[in-house]
Coordinates of C-alpha atoms in Angstrom, one line a residue:
M1 CA -10.7 13.2 -43.8
K2 CA -14.0 14.6 -42.8
I3 CA -13.3 17.8 -41.0
C4 CA -15.5 20.1 -39.0
V5 CA -14.5 23.7 -39.4
V6 CA -15.7 25.3 -36.1
Q7 CA -16.5 28.9 -36.8
T8 CA -17.3 31.9 -34.6
S9 CA -20.9 33.0 -35.3
Y10 CA -21.6 36.7 -35.7
E11 CA -25.3 36.2 -35.0
G12 CA -26.6 39.1 -32.9
S13 CA -23.0 40.3 -32.1
N14 CA -22.9 43.7 -33.9
S15 CA -19.2 43.0 -34.3
P16 CA -17.2 45.7 -36.2
V17 CA -15.3 43.1 -38.1
E18 CA -18.3 41.0 -39.3
K19 CA -18.5 42.7 -42.7
L20 CA -14.7 42.3 -43.1
D21 CA -14.6 38.6 -42.3
P22 CA -15.4 36.2 -45.3
F23 CA -14.6 33.3 -43.0
C24 CA -11.7 30.8 -43.1
D25 CA -12.3 27.9 -45.4
P26 CA -9.5 25.4 -46.3
G27 CA -11.9 24.0 -48.9
R28 CA -11.1 27.0 -51.1
Y29 CA -7.7 25.4 -51.7
I30 CA -8.2 21.7 -51.1
S31 CA -10.1 19.2 -53.3
T32 CA -13.0 17.4 -51.8
T33 CA -11.4 14.2 -53.0
V34 CA -8.7 14.8 -50.4
H35 CA -10.6 16.3 -47.4
Q36 CA -14.2 17.2 -46.8
F37 CA -14.9 20.3 -44.8
E38 CA -18.2 21.1 -43.1
H39 CA -18.7 24.4 -41.3
R40 CA -20.5 24.7 -38.0
F41 CA -21.1 28.1 -36.3
I42 CA -20.8 28.6 -32.6
R43 CA -22.7 31.3 -30.8
K44 CA -21.4 32.9 -27.6
S45 CA -24.8 32.8 -25.9
S46 CA -25.2 29.0 -26.5
F47 CA -21.7 27.7 -27.1
K48 CA -22.1 24.6 -25.0
Q49 CA -25.2 23.5 -26.7
D50 CA -23.8 24.2 -30.1
I51 CA -20.6 22.3 -29.4
D52 CA -22.5 19.4 -27.8
R53 CA -24.4 19.1 -31.0
I54 CA -21.4 18.9 -33.3
C55 CA -19.5 16.6 -31.0
D56 CA -22.3 14.3 -29.7
D57 CA -24.7 14.2 -32.7
E58 CA -22.3 14.4 -35.6
T59 CA -19.1 12.5 -36.5
Y60 CA -15.9 14.0 -37.7
D61 CA -12.3 12.9 -37.9
I62 CA -11.0 16.1 -36.5
Y63 CA -12.2 19.6 -35.6
F64 CA -10.4 22.6 -37.1
S65 CA -11.0 25.5 -34.7
C66 CA -11.5 29.0 -36.2
L67 CA -12.9 30.4 -32.9
W68 CA -11.3 33.8 -32.1
G69 CA -13.4 35.9 -29.7
G70 CA -11.8 37.4 -26.6
P71 CA -13.6 37.9 -23.2
R72 CA -15.0 41.3 -24.1
D73 CA -16.1 40.3 -27.7
N74 CA -19.7 39.5 -28.2
V75 CA -18.7 36.4 -30.1
A76 CA -17.6 32.9 -29.2
G77 CA -13.9 32.5 -28.4
Q78 CA -11.6 31.1 -25.8
D79 CA -14.4 29.8 -23.4
A80 CA -15.9 27.9 -26.4
A81 CA -12.5 26.6 -27.4
A82 CA -11.9 25.3 -23.9
Y83 CA -15.2 23.6 -23.9
L84 CA -14.5 22.0 -27.3
E85 CA -11.3 20.6 -25.9
S86 CA -13.1 19.2 -22.9
K87 CA -15.2 17.1 -25.2
G88 CA -12.2 14.8 -25.8
V89 CA -12.3 15.2 -29.6
E90 CA -9.2 15.9 -31.7
V91 CA -8.9 19.7 -32.2
L92 CA -6.6 21.3 -34.7
T93 CA -5.1 24.7 -33.8
N94 CA -6.4 27.6 -31.7
T95 CA -6.2 26.1 -28.3
A96 CA -7.8 27.9 -25.4
S97 CA -4.5 28.5 -23.7
A98 CA -3.0 30.1 -26.8
M99 CA -6.1 32.3 -27.2
R100 CA -5.8 33.5 -23.5
L101 CA -2.2 34.6 -24.2
C102 CA -3.4 36.5 -27.3
N103 CA -6.0 38.3 -25.3
D104 CA -3.6 39.3 -22.6
K105 CA -0.5 41.2 -23.8
L106 CA 0.9 41.7 -20.3
G107 CA 0.5 38.0 -19.6
F108 CA 2.2 37.2 -22.8
Y109 CA 5.1 39.6 -22.1
A110 CA 5.5 38.0 -18.6
K111 CA 6.0 34.6 -20.2
V112 CA 8.4 35.6 -23.0
K113 CA 10.6 38.2 -21.4
P114 CA 12.6 35.7 -19.3
A115 CA 13.5 34.0 -22.5
G116 CA 15.2 37.2 -23.8
I117 CA 12.3 38.3 -26.1
R118 CA 12.2 42.1 -26.3
V119 CA 8.8 43.6 -25.8
P120 CA 7.7 47.3 -25.7
G121 CA 8.3 49.0 -22.3
N122 CA 6.9 52.1 -20.8
E123 CA 9.8 54.2 -19.7
P124 CA 8.7 57.3 -17.7
G125 CA 9.1 60.6 -19.5
C126 CA 10.1 58.9 -22.7
F127 CA 8.0 59.8 -25.8
P128 CA 6.3 59.0 -28.2
K129 CA 3.9 56.6 -26.5
I130 CA 1.1 54.5 -28.0
V131 CA -2.2 53.8 -26.2
K132 CA -3.9 50.5 -26.9
L133 CA -5.9 47.9 -25.0
R134 CA -4.3 45.1 -22.9
D135 CA -6.6 42.6 -24.6
G136 CA -7.2 44.4 -27.9
A137 CA -7.3 42.6 -31.2
N138 CA -7.9 43.7 -34.8
S139 CA -6.2 47.1 -34.0
E140 CA -9.2 47.9 -31.8
T141 CA -9.3 51.7 -30.8
L142 CA -6.0 52.3 -32.8
D143 CA -5.9 55.5 -35.0
F144 CA -3.3 58.2 -35.6
D145 CA -4.2 59.9 -32.3
S146 CA -3.1 56.7 -30.5
I147 CA 0.4 58.1 -30.7
C148 CA 1.1 60.6 -28.0
H149 CA 4.1 63.0 -27.9
D150 CA 3.7 64.5 -24.4
E151 CA 2.0 64.0 -21.1
R152 CA -1.0 66.1 -22.0
Q153 CA -1.7 64.1 -25.2
L154 CA -1.2 60.9 -23.2
E155 CA -3.7 61.8 -20.5
K156 CA -6.2 62.9 -23.0
R157 CA -5.9 59.7 -25.1
V158 CA -6.1 57.4 -22.0
A159 CA -9.2 59.2 -20.9
L160 CA -10.8 58.8 -24.3
V161 CA -10.0 55.1 -24.6
K162 CA -11.4 54.4 -21.1
K163 CA -14.6 56.2 -22.0
L164 CA -14.9 54.3 -25.3
K165 CA -14.0 50.9 -23.6
P166 CA -14.9 51.2 -19.9
D167 CA -14.7 47.4 -19.5
A168 CA -11.2 47.2 -20.9
E169 CA -7.7 47.9 -19.4
C170 CA -5.6 50.6 -21.1
L171 CA -2.0 49.7 -22.0
V172 CA 0.6 52.5 -22.5
Q173 CA 3.8 51.5 -24.3
D174 CA 6.8 53.2 -25.8
Y175 CA 6.1 53.6 -29.5
I176 CA 8.8 51.8 -31.5
I177 CA 9.8 54.1 -34.4
G178 CA 10.7 51.7 -37.3
S179 CA 9.2 49.1 -39.5
E180 CA 6.2 46.8 -38.8
V181 CA 6.6 43.1 -39.7
N182 CA 4.8 39.9 -39.0
V183 CA 5.3 36.2 -39.7
V184 CA 3.2 33.1 -39.5
V185 CA 4.8 30.4 -37.3
V186 CA 3.8 26.8 -37.7
E187 CA 4.4 23.7 -35.7
M188 CA 6.0 21.0 -37.9
G189 CA 6.1 17.7 -36.1
H190 CA 8.2 18.6 -33.0
A191 CA 9.8 21.6 -34.7
V192 CA 8.7 25.2 -34.7
V193 CA 9.2 26.9 -38.1
A194 CA 8.6 30.5 -39.1
L195 CA 7.4 31.0 -42.7
E196 CA 8.5 34.0 -44.7
P197 CA 8.3 37.3 -42.9
V198 CA 6.3 40.2 -44.2
E199 CA 7.0 44.0 -43.9
Y200 CA 4.4 46.7 -44.2
V201 CA 5.5 49.5 -46.5
F202 CA 3.8 52.8 -45.9
P203 CA 3.6 55.7 -48.4
P204 CA 6.8 57.9 -48.3
D205 CA 4.8 61.0 -47.2
I206 CA 3.4 59.2 -44.1
P207 CA 5.1 60.6 -40.9
T208 CA 6.8 58.0 -38.7
G209 CA 4.2 58.6 -36.1
Q210 CA 1.5 57.3 -38.5
A211 CA 3.4 54.4 -40.0
F212 CA 1.7 51.6 -38.0
L213 CA -1.4 49.4 -38.4
T214 CA -4.4 51.4 -37.3
F215 CA -7.8 49.8 -37.8
D216 CA -8.2 51.6 -41.2
N217 CA -4.6 50.8 -42.3
K218 CA -5.1 47.1 -41.5
F219 CA -8.6 46.6 -43.0
V220 CA -8.8 49.3 -45.7
N221 CA -5.5 50.7 -46.8
V222 CA -3.7 47.4 -47.1
G223 CA -6.5 46.0 -49.3
K224 CA -6.4 49.1 -51.5
G225 CA -2.6 49.0 -51.8
V226 CA -2.1 52.3 -50.1
V227 CA -0.1 50.4 -47.5
R228 CA 1.8 47.7 -49.3
T229 CA 3.3 44.5 -48.1
R230 CA 6.5 42.7 -49.2
I231 CA 8.4 39.6 -48.2
V232 CA 11.5 40.3 -46.2
I233 CA 14.4 38.9 -48.2
D234 CA 17.5 40.8 -47.0
E235 CA 19.8 39.0 -44.6
P236 CA 20.5 38.9 -41.8
R237 CA 17.2 40.7 -41.1
R238 CA 15.0 37.9 -42.5
S239 CA 16.7 35.3 -40.3
R240 CA 16.6 37.5 -37.2
I241 CA 12.8 38.0 -37.6
R242 CA 12.2 34.3 -38.1
E243 CA 14.3 33.3 -35.2
T244 CA 12.6 35.9 -32.9
S245 CA 9.2 34.7 -33.8
Q246 CA 10.1 31.0 -33.3
N247 CA 11.6 31.8 -29.9
A248 CA 8.5 33.8 -29.0
F249 CA 6.2 30.8 -29.9
K250 CA 8.3 28.5 -27.8
A251 CA 8.7 30.9 -24.9
A252 CA 4.9 31.4 -24.8
G253 CA 4.5 27.6 -24.3
M254 CA 2.5 27.2 -27.5
Q255 CA 4.2 24.0 -28.6
G256 CA 2.4 20.7 -28.5
G257 CA -1.0 21.5 -29.9
S258 CA -1.3 25.2 -30.8
G259 CA -0.4 24.4 -34.4
W260 CA 0.3 27.9 -35.5
C261 CA 0.1 31.6 -34.8
R262 CA 1.1 35.0 -36.3
V263 CA 3.7 37.0 -34.5
D264 CA 3.5 40.8 -34.9
M265 CA 6.7 42.8 -34.4
R266 CA 8.4 46.2 -34.9
I267 CA 12.0 46.8 -35.7
D268 CA 13.6 49.8 -34.1
A269 CA 14.9 52.0 -36.9
R270 CA 17.8 53.3 -34.8
T271 CA 19.1 50.1 -33.2
G272 CA 17.7 47.3 -35.4
E273 CA 16.4 45.6 -32.3
I274 CA 13.2 43.5 -32.8
Y275 CA 10.3 44.0 -30.4
V276 CA 7.5 41.5 -30.3
L277 CA 4.1 43.3 -29.9
E278 CA 1.8 40.4 -29.7
I279 CA 0.8 37.0 -31.0
N280 CA -2.4 36.1 -32.9
A281 CA -3.5 32.5 -32.3
F282 CA -5.5 32.6 -35.6
P283 CA -3.6 33.8 -38.6
T284 CA -5.7 35.0 -41.6
V285 CA -5.0 31.9 -43.7
F286 CA -7.4 30.0 -46.0
Y287 CA -9.4 33.1 -46.9
P288 CA -10.4 34.1 -50.4
R289 CA -7.4 34.2 -52.8
G290 CA -5.6 37.5 -52.7
A291 CA -7.6 38.9 -49.8
F292 CA -5.0 38.8 -47.0
T293 CA -1.3 39.0 -46.9
S294 CA -0.6 35.6 -45.1
D295 CA -2.4 33.7 -47.9
K296 CA -0.3 35.5 -50.5
V297 CA 2.9 34.5 -48.7
I298 CA 1.8 30.8 -48.6
E299 CA 0.7 30.8 -52.2
R300 CA 4.0 32.2 -53.4
T301 CA 6.5 30.6 -51.1
Y302 CA 5.2 27.5 -49.2
P303 CA 6.2 24.2 -51.0
G304 CA 2.9 22.6 -52.0
G305 CA 0.8 25.7 -51.2
H306 CA -2.2 25.8 -49.0
A307 CA -3.1 22.1 -49.3
A308 CA 0.4 21.1 -48.1
L309 CA 0.2 23.6 -45.2
F310 CA -3.1 22.1 -44.1
D311 CA -1.6 18.6 -44.3
M312 CA 1.3 19.8 -42.3
L313 CA -1.0 20.9 -39.5
L314 CA -2.7 17.5 -39.7
A315 CA 0.6 15.6 -39.8
T316 CA 1.9 17.5 -36.8
K317 CA -1.2 16.5 -34.8
L318 CA -0.7 12.8 -35.9
I319 CA 3.1 12.9 -35.1
Q320 CA 2.6 14.5 -31.7
A321 CA -0.2 11.9 -30.9
K322 CA 2.1 9.0 -32.0
A323 CA -0.7 7.9 -34.3
Y324 CA 1.6 5.7 -36.4
C325 CA 3.4 3.8 -33.7
Q326 CA 2.0 0.4 -34.7
A327 CA 2.9 1.0 -38.4
H328 CA 6.4 2.0 -37.4
R329 CA 6.9 -1.1 -35.4
T330 CA 5.6 -3.3 -38.2
V331 CA 7.8 -1.7 -40.8
S332 CA 10.9 -1.8 -38.6
T333 CA 10.4 -5.5 -37.7
F334 CA 9.9 -6.4 -41.4
F335 CA 13.1 -4.8 -42.4
D336 CA 15.0 -6.1 -39.4
D337 CA 14.0 -9.6 -40.5
F338 CA 14.7 -8.9 -44.1
S339 CA 18.0 -7.2 -43.6
K340 CA 20.1 -10.3 -44.1
K341 CA 18.5 -11.0 -47.5
Y342 CA 18.3 -7.4 -48.6
E343 CA 21.5 -7.7 -50.7
I344 CA 19.5 -9.2 -53.5
A345 CA 17.8 -5.8 -53.9
W346 CA 21.1 -4.4 -55.3
E347 CA 20.1 -5.8 -58.7
M348 CA 16.5 -4.7 -58.6
P349 CA 15.4 -2.3 -61.4
S350 CA 14.7 0.4 -58.9
I351 CA 18.1 0.2 -57.3
K352 CA 19.8 0.0 -60.8
T353 CA 18.1 3.4 -61.6
V354 CA 19.6 4.9 -58.4
R355 CA 23.0 3.5 -59.3
N356 CA 23.1 4.2 -63.1
V357 CA 20.9 7.2 -63.5
M358 CA 20.3 9.2 -60.3
A359 CA 23.9 8.9 -59.0
V360 CA 25.6 9.4 -62.4
D361 CA 23.5 12.0 -64.3
F362 CA 23.1 14.6 -61.5
D363 CA 25.1 16.7 -59.1
W364 CA 25.5 15.4 -55.5
A365 CA 28.4 17.6 -54.3
G366 CA 28.1 18.6 -50.7
C367 CA 26.0 17.2 -47.9
V368 CA 23.4 14.6 -48.7
L369 CA 20.5 13.5 -46.5
D370 CA 19.3 10.0 -47.4
L371 CA 15.9 9.4 -45.9
A372 CA 15.0 5.7 -45.5
C373 CA 18.6 4.9 -46.3
G374 CA 18.1 1.1 -45.6
S375 CA 21.4 -0.7 -46.0
G376 CA 23.1 2.1 -47.8
F377 CA 22.5 1.6 -51.5
L378 CA 22.4 5.4 -52.3
G379 CA 25.6 6.1 -50.4
N380 CA 27.3 3.2 -52.2
A381 CA 26.0 4.3 -55.6
L382 CA 27.2 7.9 -55.0
F383 CA 30.7 6.7 -54.0
D384 CA 30.9 4.5 -57.1
A385 CA 29.8 7.4 -59.3
G386 CA 32.7 9.5 -58.0
W387 CA 31.1 11.6 -55.3
T388 CA 33.7 10.5 -52.8
S389 CA 33.9 13.9 -51.1
S390 CA 30.1 14.1 -50.4
V391 CA 29.0 13.6 -46.8
V392 CA 26.0 11.3 -46.7
V393 CA 23.8 11.3 -43.6
G394 CA 21.4 8.4 -43.2
V395 CA 18.0 8.0 -41.6
D396 CA 16.2 4.7 -41.2
I397 CA 13.6 3.0 -39.0
S398 CA 15.3 -0.4 -38.9
P399 CA 18.3 -0.8 -36.6
E400 CA 19.4 -4.0 -38.5
M401 CA 19.4 -2.3 -41.9
A402 CA 21.2 0.7 -40.5
A403 CA 24.0 -1.5 -39.1
S404 CA 24.9 -2.9 -42.5
E405 CA 28.4 -2.9 -43.9
R406 CA 27.5 -0.3 -46.5
T407 CA 26.1 2.2 -44.1
R408 CA 29.3 1.9 -42.0
K409 CA 31.4 2.4 -45.0
F410 CA 29.6 5.1 -47.0
Y411 CA 27.7 7.1 -44.4
K412 CA 28.4 9.5 -41.6
Q413 CA 28.0 7.7 -38.3
P414 CA 25.8 7.2 -36.5
I415 CA 22.7 6.5 -38.7
H416 CA 19.7 8.3 -37.3
L417 CA 17.1 5.7 -36.1
E418 CA 13.8 7.5 -36.5
P419 CA 10.7 7.6 -38.7
I420 CA 11.6 9.8 -41.7
E421 CA 8.5 12.0 -41.3
E422 CA 9.6 12.9 -37.8
F423 CA 13.3 13.4 -38.5
I424 CA 12.7 15.7 -41.5
M425 CA 10.7 18.1 -39.4
T426 CA 13.6 18.9 -37.0
A427 CA 16.4 18.4 -39.5
D428 CA 19.0 20.9 -40.6
P429 CA 19.3 22.2 -44.2
Y430 CA 21.2 19.9 -46.6
D431 CA 22.5 20.4 -50.1
H432 CA 20.6 17.4 -51.4
I433 CA 17.7 15.4 -49.9
A434 CA 16.8 12.0 -51.2
C435 CA 14.3 9.3 -50.4
F436 CA 14.2 6.1 -52.3
N437 CA 12.0 3.1 -51.3
G438 CA 10.6 5.0 -48.3
L439 CA 7.7 7.3 -49.2
Q440 CA 5.3 4.4 -49.8
Y441 CA 5.2 3.9 -46.0
L442 CA 3.7 7.4 -45.4
S443 CA 0.0 8.1 -45.5
P444 CA -1.0 10.8 -48.0
V445 CA -1.1 13.4 -45.3
L446 CA 2.4 12.5 -44.0
F447 CA 3.7 12.2 -47.6
T448 CA 2.6 15.7 -48.4
A449 CA 4.0 17.2 -45.2
A450 CA 7.3 15.4 -45.4
L451 CA 7.8 16.3 -49.1
S452 CA 7.0 19.9 -48.4
R453 CA 9.6 20.0 -45.6
M454 CA 12.2 18.3 -47.8
F455 CA 11.8 21.3 -50.3
M456 CA 12.2 23.7 -47.4
L457 CA 15.4 22.3 -46.2
A458 CA 17.2 21.3 -49.5
R459 CA 19.6 23.9 -50.8
K460 CA 20.2 22.3 -54.3
S461 CA 18.1 19.2 -55.0
V462 CA 15.3 16.9 -53.9
S463 CA 15.2 13.3 -55.4
F464 CA 12.8 10.5 -54.7
E465 CA 10.6 7.8 -56.2
V466 CA 6.8 7.2 -55.8
D467 CA 5.5 3.7 -56.1
D468 CA 2.3 3.2 -58.1
M469 CA 1.2 0.1 -56.3
P470 CA -2.0 -1.6 -57.5
Q471 CA -4.8 -1.5 -54.9
E472 CA -4.8 -5.3 -54.6
H473 CA -1.1 -5.2 -53.5
V474 CA -1.8 -2.4 -51.0
Q475 CA -4.8 -4.2 -49.5
S476 CA -3.3 -7.6 -49.4
T477 CA -0.1 -6.3 -47.8
N478 CA -1.9 -4.3 -45.1
E479 CA -4.2 -7.2 -44.4
R480 CA -1.3 -9.6 -44.0
I481 CA 0.6 -7.4 -41.6
G482 CA -2.5 -6.3 -39.7
T483 CA -2.1 -2.5 -40.1
S484 CA -2.1 0.2 -42.7
A485 CA 1.6 0.5 -43.5
I486 CA 1.9 1.1 -47.2
Y487 CA 0.2 3.6 -49.5
N488 CA 0.0 4.5 -53.1
N489 CA 0.9 8.2 -53.2
T490 CA 0.8 8.6 -57.0
Q491 CA -2.3 10.8 -57.0
T492 CA -1.0 12.8 -54.0
M493 CA 2.2 13.5 -55.9
A494 CA 0.2 14.5 -59.0
R495 CA -1.6 17.2 -56.9
F496 CA 1.7 18.5 -55.4
P497 CA 2.8 21.5 -57.5
T498 CA 6.4 22.2 -58.4
P499 CA 7.4 24.7 -55.6
P500 CA 8.4 28.3 -56.4
D501 CA 12.2 28.5 -57.2
W502 CA 12.4 24.9 -58.2
Q503 CA 12.3 23.0 -61.5
R504 CA 11.5 19.4 -62.2
V505 CA 14.5 18.0 -64.1
L506 CA 13.5 14.3 -64.1
E507 CA 10.2 12.4 -64.2
K508 CA 11.0 8.8 -65.1
Q509 CA 8.4 6.1 -65.0
Q510 CA 9.5 2.5 -64.9
F511 CA 9.0 -1.0 -63.6
L512 CA 10.3 -1.2 -60.0
F513 CA 9.9 -4.8 -58.7
R514 CA 7.7 -7.8 -58.5
S515 CA 6.3 -8.5 -55.0
P516 CA 7.3 -11.9 -53.7
N517 CA 4.3 -11.9 -51.4
T518 CA 1.5 -10.9 -53.8
G519 CA 3.1 -11.6 -57.2
V520 CA 2.1 -8.2 -58.4
N521 CA 4.3 -6.0 -60.6
V522 CA 4.9 -2.6 -59.1
R523 CA 5.7 0.4 -61.3
G524 CA 6.7 3.9 -60.1
T525 CA 8.2 7.2 -61.0
F526 CA 11.6 8.7 -60.2
Y527 CA 11.7 12.4 -59.6
R528 CA 14.5 15.0 -59.4
F529 CA 13.9 18.7 -58.6
E530 CA 16.7 21.3 -58.6
K531 CA 16.7 24.7 -57.0
L532 CA 16.6 27.7 -59.3
D533 CA 18.7 30.8 -58.8
Q534 CA 15.8 33.3 -58.6
C535 CA 13.8 35.5 -56.3
L536 CA 12.4 34.2 -53.1
C537 CA 8.9 35.3 -54.3
V538 CA 7.8 35.2 -58.0
N539 CA 6.2 38.5 -58.7
G540 CA 6.1 38.6 -62.5
N541 CA 9.8 39.1 -63.0
D542 CA 12.0 36.8 -65.0
N543 CA 12.4 33.6 -62.9
R544 CA 16.1 34.0 -63.2
A545 CA 16.2 37.3 -61.5
S546 CA 18.6 37.6 -58.5
N547 CA 17.5 38.4 -55.0
S548 CA 18.9 41.9 -55.3
S549 CA 16.5 42.7 -58.1
C550 CA 13.4 41.2 -56.5
N551 CA 11.4 43.7 -54.5
G552 CA 9.2 41.1 -52.9
F553 CA 6.0 43.0 -53.0
L554 CA 2.8 41.0 -52.6

């Protein structure tokens, strides 16, 4: 895809963060053979003219918005984002409505509190307090004196902040003594998924009243390693942080186009309760390697890395826009018509590999998710191989295939009738996730996003095959059916790295089938990945280290 990265220009702004911002650039992590990124800078003083130029005079497949400025900032932000959306172009992330919430803490609190999200209060006579700005970002005005321990200190601090920022509204809150954490939340199809949470670890000699992200701590001391960051791996704290952030994203009404955000929280050291401080519509992701914490988390824990995350954002946009409806109908109709003859496929080389290798040589104990289950060949093969106690859940796009005798006999009922790239986004975890004879119906973007999600949800193994279809077969088939419905994802798979905590235990190339329509022989590769018993994040320790010995530092 040709993608316009819409950047906030610092021209003439005198912004305090200009020298600290090396700009977001997905191209740092993604090959130009996959996506091409062109950067365009939007000035606050002329945002309409700048946006008209990139929308009316230039052509892009989608616009990736990195606009971030608030109403008081002398840089383009939410007004420019709203105007970009009004142009009728496809915009990825950073919607104007999400930005408005980020720039109004009280407005955000009003939206999320009814959903049970805890936010800091301002109990009279209760100290310590923290003084910040209602619309403040980047720890604006925050230093150690922001914490007040009595009324005199509070009055003095409020007066100072009003003097420094006369056009801003002061916000006084109860200071939550405890740990500071944040997590990037991403829309995945119709699901909302929190990535791995991060905790800030302050030096042991820092008083509790100074253990928070001042401007210097955030932009200087974290980079120097004075304030360290680590991935939260202890349960149930990890799950509680992720659940809280997901609920905050939903309660704020950010589903359906916002794409992502970062949720900042503090955990009360006395009660363990989690308080949501704010959301940031633009996480610091796709910046220079090693520069920011969120990028480190993605590099170490996200299946497929940054390239897969970007394709997840794209795939979500496509899924929500129902961009593949015609292809879905075409594939469903084809297999509905073919279902009565599909029994002949039982003897195809690809199915024989499923029966004689995949089902026999590997562990399938537990719950199995079979994506693109068709008429139930995998479930049948697993039963024949002795996995009679395994529960097999099937997903397919064809009602006629899903109604076969095999699916009724070997699968938990009912079969889920849904495109596999949509089902996997909202699915529950399974012990094993498999997809045979299905991934060729996903475009490279959807393939990457779906595969990444499969690794997120599988507890023990991920198994699938990738068809290396000759271009003549792909072109002829798509022309015959009148839409792009099949793809060769061999190169896409070659770019997909083995995720952390996983090992590739099978990569078997072979002949799959001869197309009855084009007469072309199609080869492919069977893959099997198994989960390793190791740390959540790899930090130089032995890969076999247990979670208890992994400190998670980034």
